[in-house]
CSV table of N, CA and C in Angstrom, one decimal:
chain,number,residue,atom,x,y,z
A,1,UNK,N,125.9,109.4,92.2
A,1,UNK,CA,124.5,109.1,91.7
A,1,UNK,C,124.1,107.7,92.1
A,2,UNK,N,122.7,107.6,92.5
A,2,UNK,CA,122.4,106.5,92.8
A,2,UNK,C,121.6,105.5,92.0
A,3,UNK,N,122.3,103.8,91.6
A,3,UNK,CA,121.7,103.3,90.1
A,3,UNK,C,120.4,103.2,90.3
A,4,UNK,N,119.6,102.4,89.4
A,4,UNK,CA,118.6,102.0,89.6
A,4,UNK,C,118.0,100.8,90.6
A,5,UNK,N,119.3,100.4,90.7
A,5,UNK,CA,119.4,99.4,91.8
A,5,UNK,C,119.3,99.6,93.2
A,6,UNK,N,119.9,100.6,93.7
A,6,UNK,CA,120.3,101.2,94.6
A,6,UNK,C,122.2,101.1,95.3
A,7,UNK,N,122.4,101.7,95.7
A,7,UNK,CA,123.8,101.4,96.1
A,7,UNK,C,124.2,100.4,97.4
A,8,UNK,N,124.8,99.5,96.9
A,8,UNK,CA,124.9,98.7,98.3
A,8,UNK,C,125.9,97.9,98.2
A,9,UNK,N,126.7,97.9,99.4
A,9,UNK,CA,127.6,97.4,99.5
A,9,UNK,C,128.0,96.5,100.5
A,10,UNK,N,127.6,95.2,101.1
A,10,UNK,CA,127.3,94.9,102.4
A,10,UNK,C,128.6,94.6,103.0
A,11,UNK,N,129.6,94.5,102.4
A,11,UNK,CA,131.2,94.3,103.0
A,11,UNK,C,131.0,95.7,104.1
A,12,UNK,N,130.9,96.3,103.7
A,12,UNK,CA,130.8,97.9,104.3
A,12,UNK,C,129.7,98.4,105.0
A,13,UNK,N,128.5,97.5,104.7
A,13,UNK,CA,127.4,98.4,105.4
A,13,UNK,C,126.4,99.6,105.0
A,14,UNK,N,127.1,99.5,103.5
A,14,UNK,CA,126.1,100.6,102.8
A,14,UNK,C,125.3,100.2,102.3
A,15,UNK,N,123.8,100.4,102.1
A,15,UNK,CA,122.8,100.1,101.1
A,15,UNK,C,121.5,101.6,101.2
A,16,UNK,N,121.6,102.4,100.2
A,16,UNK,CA,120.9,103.0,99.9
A,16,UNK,C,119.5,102.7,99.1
A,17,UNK,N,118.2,103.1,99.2
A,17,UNK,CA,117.7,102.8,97.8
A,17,UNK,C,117.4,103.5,97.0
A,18,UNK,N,117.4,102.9,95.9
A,18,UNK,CA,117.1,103.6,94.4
A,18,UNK,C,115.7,104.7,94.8
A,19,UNK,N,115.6,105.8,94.3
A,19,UNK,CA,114.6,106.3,93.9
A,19,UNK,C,113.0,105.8,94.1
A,20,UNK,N,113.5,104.6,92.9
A,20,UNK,CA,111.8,103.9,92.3
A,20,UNK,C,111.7,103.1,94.0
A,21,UNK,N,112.5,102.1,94.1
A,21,UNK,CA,112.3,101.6,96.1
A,21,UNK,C,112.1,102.4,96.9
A,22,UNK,N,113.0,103.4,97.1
A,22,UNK,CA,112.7,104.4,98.1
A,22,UNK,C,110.5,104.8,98.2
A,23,UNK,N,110.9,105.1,96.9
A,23,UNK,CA,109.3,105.7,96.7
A,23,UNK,C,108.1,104.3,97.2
A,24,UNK,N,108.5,103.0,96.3
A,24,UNK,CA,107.7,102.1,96.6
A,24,UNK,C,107.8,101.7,98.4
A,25,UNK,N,108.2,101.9,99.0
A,25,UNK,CA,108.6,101.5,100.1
A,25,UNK,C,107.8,102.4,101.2
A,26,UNK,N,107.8,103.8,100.8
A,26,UNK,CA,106.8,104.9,101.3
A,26,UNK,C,106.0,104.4,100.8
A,27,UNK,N,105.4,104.3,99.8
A,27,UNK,CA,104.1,103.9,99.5
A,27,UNK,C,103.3,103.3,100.4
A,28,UNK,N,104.3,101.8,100.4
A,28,UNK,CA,103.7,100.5,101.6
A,28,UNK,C,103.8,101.2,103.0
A,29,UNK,N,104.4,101.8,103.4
A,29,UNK,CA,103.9,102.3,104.9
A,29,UNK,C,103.2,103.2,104.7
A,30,UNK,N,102.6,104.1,104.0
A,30,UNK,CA,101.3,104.7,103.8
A,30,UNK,C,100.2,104.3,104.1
A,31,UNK,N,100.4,102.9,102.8
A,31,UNK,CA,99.1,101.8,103.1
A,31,UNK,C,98.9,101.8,104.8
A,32,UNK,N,99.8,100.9,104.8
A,32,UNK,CA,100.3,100.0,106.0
A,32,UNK,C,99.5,101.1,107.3
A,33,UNK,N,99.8,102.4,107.2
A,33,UNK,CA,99.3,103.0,108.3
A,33,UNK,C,98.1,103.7,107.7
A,34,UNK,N,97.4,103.5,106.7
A,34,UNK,CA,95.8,104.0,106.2
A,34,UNK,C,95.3,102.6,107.0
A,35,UNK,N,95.6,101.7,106.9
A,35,UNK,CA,95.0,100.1,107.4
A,35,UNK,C,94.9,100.1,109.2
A,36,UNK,N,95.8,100.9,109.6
A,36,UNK,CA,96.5,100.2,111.0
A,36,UNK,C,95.3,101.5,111.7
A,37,UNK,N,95.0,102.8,111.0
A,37,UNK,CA,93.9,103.9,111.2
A,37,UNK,C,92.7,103.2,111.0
A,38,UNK,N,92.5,102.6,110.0
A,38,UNK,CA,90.9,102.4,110.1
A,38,UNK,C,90.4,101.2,111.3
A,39,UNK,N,91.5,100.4,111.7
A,39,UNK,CA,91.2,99.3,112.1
A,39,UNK,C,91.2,99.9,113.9
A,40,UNK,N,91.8,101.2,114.3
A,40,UNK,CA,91.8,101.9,115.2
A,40,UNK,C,90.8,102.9,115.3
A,41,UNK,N,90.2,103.5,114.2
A,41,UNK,CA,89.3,104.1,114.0
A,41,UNK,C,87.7,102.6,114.4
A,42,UNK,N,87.6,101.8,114.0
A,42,UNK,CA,86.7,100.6,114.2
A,42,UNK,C,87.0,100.7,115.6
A,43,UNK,N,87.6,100.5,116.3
A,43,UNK,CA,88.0,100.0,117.4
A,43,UNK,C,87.3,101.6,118.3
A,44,UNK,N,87.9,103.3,118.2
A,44,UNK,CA,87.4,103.9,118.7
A,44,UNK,C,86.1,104.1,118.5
A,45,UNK,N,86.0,103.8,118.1
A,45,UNK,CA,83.9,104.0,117.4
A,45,UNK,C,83.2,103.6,118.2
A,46,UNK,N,83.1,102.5,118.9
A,46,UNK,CA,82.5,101.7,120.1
A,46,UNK,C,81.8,102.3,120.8
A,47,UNK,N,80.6,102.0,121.1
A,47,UNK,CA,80.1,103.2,122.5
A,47,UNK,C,80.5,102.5,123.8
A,48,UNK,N,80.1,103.3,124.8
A,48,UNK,CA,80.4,102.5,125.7
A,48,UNK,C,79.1,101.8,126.3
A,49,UNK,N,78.2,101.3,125.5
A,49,UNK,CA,77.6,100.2,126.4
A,49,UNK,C,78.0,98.9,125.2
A,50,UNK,N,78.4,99.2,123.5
A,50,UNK,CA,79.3,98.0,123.0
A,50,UNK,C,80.3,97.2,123.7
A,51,UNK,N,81.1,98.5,124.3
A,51,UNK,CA,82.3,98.2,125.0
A,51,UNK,C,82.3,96.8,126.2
A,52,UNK,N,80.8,97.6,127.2
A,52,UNK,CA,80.8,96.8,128.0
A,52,UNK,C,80.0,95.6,127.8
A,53,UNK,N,79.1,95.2,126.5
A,53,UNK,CA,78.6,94.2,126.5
A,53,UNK,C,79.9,93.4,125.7
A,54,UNK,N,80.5,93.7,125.0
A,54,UNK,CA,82.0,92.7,124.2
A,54,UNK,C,83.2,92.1,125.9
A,55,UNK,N,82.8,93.1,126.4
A,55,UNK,CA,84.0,93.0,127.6
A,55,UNK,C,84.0,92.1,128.2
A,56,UNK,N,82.5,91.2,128.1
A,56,UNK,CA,82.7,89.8,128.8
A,56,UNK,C,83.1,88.8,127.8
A,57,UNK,N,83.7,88.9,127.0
A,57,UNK,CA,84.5,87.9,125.9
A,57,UNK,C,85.4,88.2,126.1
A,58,UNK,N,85.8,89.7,125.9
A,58,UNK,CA,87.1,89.9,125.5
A,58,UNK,C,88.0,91.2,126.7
A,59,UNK,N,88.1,90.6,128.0
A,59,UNK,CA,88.3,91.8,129.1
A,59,UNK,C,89.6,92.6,128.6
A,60,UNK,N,89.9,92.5,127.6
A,60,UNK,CA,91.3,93.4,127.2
A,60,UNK,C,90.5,94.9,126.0
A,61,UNK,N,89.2,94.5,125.6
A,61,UNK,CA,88.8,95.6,125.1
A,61,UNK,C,88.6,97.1,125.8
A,62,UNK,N,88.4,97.4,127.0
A,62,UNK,CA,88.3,98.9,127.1
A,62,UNK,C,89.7,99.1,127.0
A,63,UNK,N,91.3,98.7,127.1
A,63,UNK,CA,91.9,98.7,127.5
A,63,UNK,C,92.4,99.4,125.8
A,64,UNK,N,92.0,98.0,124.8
A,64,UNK,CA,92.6,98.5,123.7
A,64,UNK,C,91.7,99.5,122.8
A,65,UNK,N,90.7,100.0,123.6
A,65,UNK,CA,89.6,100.7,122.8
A,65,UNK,C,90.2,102.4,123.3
A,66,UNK,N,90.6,102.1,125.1
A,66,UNK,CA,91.1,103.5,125.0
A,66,UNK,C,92.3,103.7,124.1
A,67,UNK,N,93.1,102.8,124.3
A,67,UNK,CA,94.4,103.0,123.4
A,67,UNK,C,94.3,103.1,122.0
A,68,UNK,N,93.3,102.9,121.1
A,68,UNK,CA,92.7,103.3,119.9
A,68,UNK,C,92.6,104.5,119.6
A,69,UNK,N,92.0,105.0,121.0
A,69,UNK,CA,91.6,106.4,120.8
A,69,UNK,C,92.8,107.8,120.7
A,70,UNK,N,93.7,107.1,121.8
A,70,UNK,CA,95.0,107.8,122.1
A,70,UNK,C,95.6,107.7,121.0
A,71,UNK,N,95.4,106.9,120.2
A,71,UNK,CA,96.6,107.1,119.2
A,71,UNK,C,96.2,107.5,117.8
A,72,UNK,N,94.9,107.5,117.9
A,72,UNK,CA,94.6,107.9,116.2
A,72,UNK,C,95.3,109.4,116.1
A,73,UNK,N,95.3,110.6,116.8
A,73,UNK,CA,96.1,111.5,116.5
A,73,UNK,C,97.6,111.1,116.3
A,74,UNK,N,98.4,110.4,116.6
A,74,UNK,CA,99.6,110.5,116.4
A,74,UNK,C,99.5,109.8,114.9
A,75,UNK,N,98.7,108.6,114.6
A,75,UNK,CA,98.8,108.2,113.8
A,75,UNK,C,98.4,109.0,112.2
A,76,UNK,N,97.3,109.6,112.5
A,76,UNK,CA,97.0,110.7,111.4
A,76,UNK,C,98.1,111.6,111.0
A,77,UNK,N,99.2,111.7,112.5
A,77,UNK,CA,100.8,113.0,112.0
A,77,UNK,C,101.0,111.8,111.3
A,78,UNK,N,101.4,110.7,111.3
A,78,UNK,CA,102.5,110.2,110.8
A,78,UNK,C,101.8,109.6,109.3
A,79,UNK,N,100.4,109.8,109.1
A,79,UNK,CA,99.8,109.7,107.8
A,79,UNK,C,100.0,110.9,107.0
A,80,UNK,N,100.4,112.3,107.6
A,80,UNK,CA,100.4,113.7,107.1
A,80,UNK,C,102.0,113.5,106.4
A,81,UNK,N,102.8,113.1,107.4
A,81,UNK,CA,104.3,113.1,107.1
A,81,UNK,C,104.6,112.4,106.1
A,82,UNK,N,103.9,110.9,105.9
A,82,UNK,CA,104.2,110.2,105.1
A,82,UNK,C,103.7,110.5,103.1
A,83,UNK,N,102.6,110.9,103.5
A,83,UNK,CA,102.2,112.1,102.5
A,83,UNK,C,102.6,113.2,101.6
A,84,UNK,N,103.4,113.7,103.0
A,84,UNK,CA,104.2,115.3,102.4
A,84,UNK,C,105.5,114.4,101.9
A,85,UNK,N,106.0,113.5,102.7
A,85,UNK,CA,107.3,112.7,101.9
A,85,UNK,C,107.2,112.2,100.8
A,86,UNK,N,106.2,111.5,100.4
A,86,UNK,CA,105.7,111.1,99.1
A,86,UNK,C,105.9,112.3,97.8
A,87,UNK,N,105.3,113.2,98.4
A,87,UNK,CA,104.9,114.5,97.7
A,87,UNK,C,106.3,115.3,97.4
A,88,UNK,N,107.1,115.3,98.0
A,88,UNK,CA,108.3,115.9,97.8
A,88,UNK,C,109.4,115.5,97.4
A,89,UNK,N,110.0,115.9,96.2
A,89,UNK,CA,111.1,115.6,96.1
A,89,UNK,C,112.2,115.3,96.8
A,90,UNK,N,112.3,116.5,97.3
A,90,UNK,CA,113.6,116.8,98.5
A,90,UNK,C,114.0,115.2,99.3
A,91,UNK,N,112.9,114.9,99.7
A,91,UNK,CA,112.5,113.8,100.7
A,91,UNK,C,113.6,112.9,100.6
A,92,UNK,N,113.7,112.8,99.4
A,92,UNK,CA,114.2,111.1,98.8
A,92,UNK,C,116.0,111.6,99.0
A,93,UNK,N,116.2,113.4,98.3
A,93,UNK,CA,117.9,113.6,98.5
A,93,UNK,C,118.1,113.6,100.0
A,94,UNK,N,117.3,113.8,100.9
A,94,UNK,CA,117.5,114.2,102.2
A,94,UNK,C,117.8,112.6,102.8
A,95,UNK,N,116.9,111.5,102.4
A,95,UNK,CA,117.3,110.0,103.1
A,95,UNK,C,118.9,110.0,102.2
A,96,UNK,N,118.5,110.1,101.3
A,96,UNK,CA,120.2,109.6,100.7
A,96,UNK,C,121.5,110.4,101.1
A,97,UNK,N,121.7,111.7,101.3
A,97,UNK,CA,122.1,112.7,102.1
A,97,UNK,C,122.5,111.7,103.1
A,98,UNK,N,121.3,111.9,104.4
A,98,UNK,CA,121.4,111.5,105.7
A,98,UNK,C,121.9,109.4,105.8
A,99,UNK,N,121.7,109.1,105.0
A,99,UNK,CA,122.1,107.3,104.5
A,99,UNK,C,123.6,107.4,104.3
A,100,UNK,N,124.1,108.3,103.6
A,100,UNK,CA,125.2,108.4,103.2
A,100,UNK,C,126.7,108.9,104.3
A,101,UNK,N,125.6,110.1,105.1
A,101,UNK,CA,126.3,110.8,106.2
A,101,UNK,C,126.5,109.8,107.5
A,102,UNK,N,125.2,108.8,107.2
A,102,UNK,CA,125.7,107.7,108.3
A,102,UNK,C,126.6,106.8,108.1
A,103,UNK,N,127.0,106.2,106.7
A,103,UNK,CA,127.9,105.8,106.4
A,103,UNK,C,129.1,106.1,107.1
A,104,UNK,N,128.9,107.4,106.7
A,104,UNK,CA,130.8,107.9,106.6
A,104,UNK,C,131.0,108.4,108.2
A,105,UNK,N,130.0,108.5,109.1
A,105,UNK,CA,130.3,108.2,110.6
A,105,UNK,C,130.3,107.2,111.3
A,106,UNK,N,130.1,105.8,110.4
A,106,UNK,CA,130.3,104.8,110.7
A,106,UNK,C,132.0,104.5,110.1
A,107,UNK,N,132.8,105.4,109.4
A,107,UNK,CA,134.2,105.2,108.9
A,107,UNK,C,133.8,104.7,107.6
A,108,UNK,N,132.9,104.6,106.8
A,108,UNK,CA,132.6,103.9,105.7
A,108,UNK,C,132.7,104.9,104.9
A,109,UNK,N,133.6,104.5,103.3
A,109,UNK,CA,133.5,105.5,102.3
A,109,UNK,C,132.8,104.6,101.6
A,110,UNK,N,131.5,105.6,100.4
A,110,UNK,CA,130.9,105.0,99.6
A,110,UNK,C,131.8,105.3,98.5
């Protein structure tokens, strides 16, 4: 069972976290990628005669404006995923599970 603390042991290389961390930790990259979406969402919005009137300030804009665009789908999976992991229980035994199983293929008993 894992304390409230989490389990960790740095002689060895183990550190799991607690539940409450685990969860606050998803949280923050939730955020973290609701923020990194809108600010790529801002960026794909542009038309293209914005584009090319900014482009004489800034000649790296069409560049980062197409790559805005390319990535708001990936970015929206990994807003879905991070969502459904929040939302599920399982999630949290599955990192500890898989945290644990790394340990012990690294020769580490917890």
């Amino acid at each position: 069972k894992i304390s409230a603390e989490g389990l960790r042991d740095e002689t060895r290389g183990i550190y799991v976290y607690s539940r409450a961390a685990w969860r606050e930790s998803r949280r923050e990259m939730l955020e973290n990628t609701k923020k990194i979406i809108a600010e790529q969402l801002a960026l794909a919005r542009l038309s293209d005669d914005e584009i090319r009137a900014r482009a004489a300030n800034d000649r790296s804009l069409p560049y980062n404006v197409r790559s805005a665009r390319e990535s708001l789908v990936n970015l929206r999976e990994v807003l879905a995923y991070n969502e459904r992991e929040l939302a599920d229980d399982s999630a949290y035994r599955d990192y500890v599970a898989k945290s644990l199983a790394q340990a012990k293929k690294l020769g580490v008993e917890p």
